[in-house]
Short mmCIF file of C-alpha atoms in Angstrom, two decimals:
data_model
loop_
_atom_site.label_atom_id
_atom_site.label_comp_id
_atom_site.label_asym_id
_atom_site.label_seq_id
_atom_site.Cartn_x
_atom_site.Cartn_y
_atom_site.Cartn_z
CA MET Q 74 145.31 69.96 92.62
CA ASN Q 75 145.42 72.38 89.70
CA GLY Q 76 141.65 72.83 89.90
CA GLN Q 77 141.96 74.12 93.45
CA THR Q 78 144.25 76.99 92.45
CA GLY Q 79 141.48 78.80 90.55
CA LYS Q 80 139.19 78.57 93.55
CA ILE Q 81 141.85 79.99 95.83
CA VAL Q 82 142.55 82.88 93.45
CA ARG Q 83 138.85 83.68 93.15
CA PHE Q 84 138.45 83.52 96.92
CA GLY Q 85 141.41 85.86 97.40
CA ALA Q 86 140.10 88.32 94.81
CA SER Q 87 136.65 88.38 96.36
CA LEU Q 88 138.24 88.85 99.79
CA ALA Q 89 140.25 91.81 98.45
CA VAL Q 90 137.13 93.40 96.93
CA LEU Q 91 135.20 92.88 100.16
CA SER Q 92 137.95 94.49 102.24
CA ALA Q 93 138.08 97.46 99.86
CA VAL Q 94 134.32 97.95 100.14
CA LEU Q 95 134.38 97.69 103.92
CA SER Q 96 137.27 100.11 104.25
CA ALA Q 97 135.29 102.66 102.22
CA CYS Q 98 132.49 102.34 104.77
CA ALA Q 99 134.83 102.89 107.73
CA SER Q 100 133.55 106.40 108.35
CA SER Q 101 130.00 106.43 109.59
CA PRO Q 102 127.46 108.17 107.34
CA PHE Q 103 125.55 109.24 110.45
CA THR Q 104 128.21 111.55 111.84
CA PRO Q 105 127.56 115.17 110.87
CA PRO Q 106 130.20 116.96 108.81
CA PRO Q 107 132.36 119.50 110.65
CA VAL Q 108 131.04 123.07 110.83
CA ASP Q 109 132.93 125.69 108.84
CA ALA Q 110 134.35 128.04 111.49
CA THR Q 111 134.44 130.99 109.07
CA SER Q 112 130.69 130.83 108.45
CA PRO Q 113 128.58 133.58 110.06
CA VAL Q 114 126.09 130.98 111.28
CA ALA Q 115 128.71 128.56 112.66
CA ALA Q 116 127.82 129.16 116.30
CA GLY Q 117 124.10 128.69 115.72
CA ALA Q 118 124.67 125.58 113.61
CA GLU Q 119 126.92 124.05 116.25
CA ALA Q 120 124.37 124.79 119.00
CA ALA Q 121 121.55 123.29 116.92
CA ALA Q 122 123.61 120.18 116.19
CA ASN Q 123 124.41 119.61 119.87
CA GLU Q 124 120.87 120.27 121.11
CA ARG Q 125 119.01 117.10 121.99
CA GLY Q 126 115.55 116.73 120.54
CA LYS Q 127 112.45 115.89 122.49
CA ILE Q 128 111.78 112.16 122.56
CA PRO Q 129 108.08 111.44 122.12
CA SER Q 130 106.30 109.33 124.68
CA LEU Q 131 103.88 106.50 124.03
CA ALA Q 132 101.07 108.74 125.29
CA SER Q 133 101.61 111.10 122.36
CA ILE Q 134 100.59 108.44 119.81
CA PRO Q 135 97.26 109.56 118.32
CA ALA Q 136 94.13 107.46 118.77
CA VAL Q 137 93.10 105.04 116.06
CA PRO Q 138 90.70 106.80 113.65
CA THR Q 139 87.11 105.59 113.76
CA ASP Q 140 85.85 106.96 110.45
CA ILE Q 141 87.76 104.47 108.29
CA PRO Q 142 85.49 102.43 105.99
CA LYS Q 143 85.18 98.73 106.70
CA PRO Q 144 86.40 96.18 104.13
CA GLY Q 145 82.82 95.51 103.04
CA GLU Q 146 82.31 99.22 102.32
CA TYR Q 147 85.51 99.29 100.25
CA LYS Q 148 84.24 96.27 98.34
CA ALA Q 149 80.91 97.97 97.64
CA GLN Q 150 82.68 101.13 96.42
CA VAL Q 151 84.96 99.09 94.14
CA GLN Q 152 82.02 97.14 92.74
CA ALA Q 153 80.10 100.36 92.08
CA GLU Q 154 83.13 101.82 90.24
CA GLN Q 155 83.53 98.63 88.22
CA ALA Q 156 79.83 98.66 87.30
CA ALA Q 157 80.07 102.30 86.21
CA ALA Q 158 83.14 101.49 84.11
CA ALA Q 159 81.37 98.55 82.49
CA LYS Q 160 78.34 100.74 81.69
CA LEU Q 161 80.62 103.39 80.18
CA ARG Q 162 82.33 100.74 78.05
CA ARG Q 163 78.93 99.43 76.88
CA ASP Q 164 77.66 102.94 76.11
CA THR Q 165 80.75 103.89 74.12
CA ALA Q 166 81.46 100.59 72.40
CA PRO Q 167 82.20 100.75 68.66
CA GLU Q 168 78.93 99.02 67.77
CA THR Q 169 76.85 101.74 69.46
CA PHE Q 170 77.75 104.23 66.74
CA ALA Q 171 76.99 103.92 63.06
CA LEU Q 172 77.39 106.15 60.04
CA THR Q 173 74.18 104.89 58.43
CA ASP Q 174 70.56 106.11 58.74
CA THR Q 175 71.50 109.78 58.83
CA GLU Q 176 67.92 110.91 58.11
CA GLY Q 177 66.56 108.81 60.98
CA PHE Q 178 69.15 110.25 63.34
CA ALA Q 179 68.28 113.80 62.25
CA ALA Q 180 64.55 113.14 62.76
CA ARG Q 181 65.17 111.75 66.27
CA ALA Q 182 67.35 114.74 67.14
CA GLN Q 183 64.71 117.19 65.91
CA ARG Q 184 62.03 115.43 67.94
CA ALA Q 185 64.23 115.51 71.04
CA GLY Q 186 65.12 119.18 70.53
CA ARG Q 187 61.61 120.43 69.79
CA VAL Q 188 60.59 123.25 72.11
CA PRO Q 189 57.20 122.86 73.79
CA PRO Q 190 54.66 125.43 72.59
CA SER Q 191 54.46 127.07 76.02
CA GLU Q 192 58.12 128.12 75.85
CA ILE Q 193 58.08 129.69 72.38
CA PRO Q 194 58.20 133.50 72.69
CA THR Q 195 55.13 135.29 71.41
CA VAL Q 196 54.92 138.62 69.54
CA ALA Q 197 54.05 140.34 72.83
CA ASP Q 198 57.14 138.79 74.50
CA ARG Q 199 59.35 140.06 71.69
CA ALA Q 200 57.81 143.55 71.88
CA GLU Q 201 58.34 143.63 75.65
CA THR Q 202 61.99 142.62 75.20
CA GLU Q 203 62.54 145.32 72.57
CA ALA Q 204 60.92 147.95 74.83
CA PHE Q 205 63.19 146.93 77.71
CA ALA Q 206 66.30 147.08 75.47
CA LYS Q 207 65.27 150.52 74.13
CA ALA Q 208 64.77 151.87 77.67
CA ALA Q 209 68.14 150.46 78.74
CA ARG Q 210 69.86 152.09 75.77
CA GLY Q 211 68.21 155.40 76.68
CA ARG Q 212 69.50 155.24 80.26
CA ALA Q 213 73.04 154.32 79.22
CA THR Q 214 75.55 157.15 79.04
CA PRO Q 215 78.54 156.78 76.78
CA PRO Q 216 82.00 157.24 78.27
CA PRO Q 217 83.69 160.60 77.74
CA SER Q 218 85.51 160.88 74.44
CA LYS Q 219 88.60 162.50 76.00
CA PRO Q 220 90.31 161.32 79.15
CA GLN Q 221 89.87 163.69 82.05
#
C-alpha cells in the first residue's frame, strides 16, 4: 500500500504541471493583438486586418514543369562529378609531387616554355615597335601645368 502513495503523488504532480501548461495556452496564438487606437495608422491597420484575402482556386495551380531532368540524367551528372573529383584527387595526391630531381624538372619546364622560332621578335620588329612608340610620344600632349 505504501508503494502506491508515490505513484499517486507523481500522478498528481504531473496532472498539476499539465493543467498549468494548458492554462497558459488558453489564449489562441492565432488571434491578432488589439490595435492601438492612438496610432496614426490604426484605421488602416484595422481595415487591413478585417479584409478577407482572395482564396486561390485549383485552376490557379501552375502546370508541372517539363524541363526537369530524369533520374537517369541526375545519376549521370553525379557520376561525372564523382569522376572529376577522383581525377582531381589523383592529380593532386601527395605522391605526385616530389622535391627531388630539381634539374630534371627545370629542363622539362624550359622545354615546355620554349618559344617557337617564328614567334621570336626580329630586329626589324623591334625597330618598328620603337618607331611606333616614338610617333605616339610625339603626338601626345602633356596636361597643362596649372589648372585652368
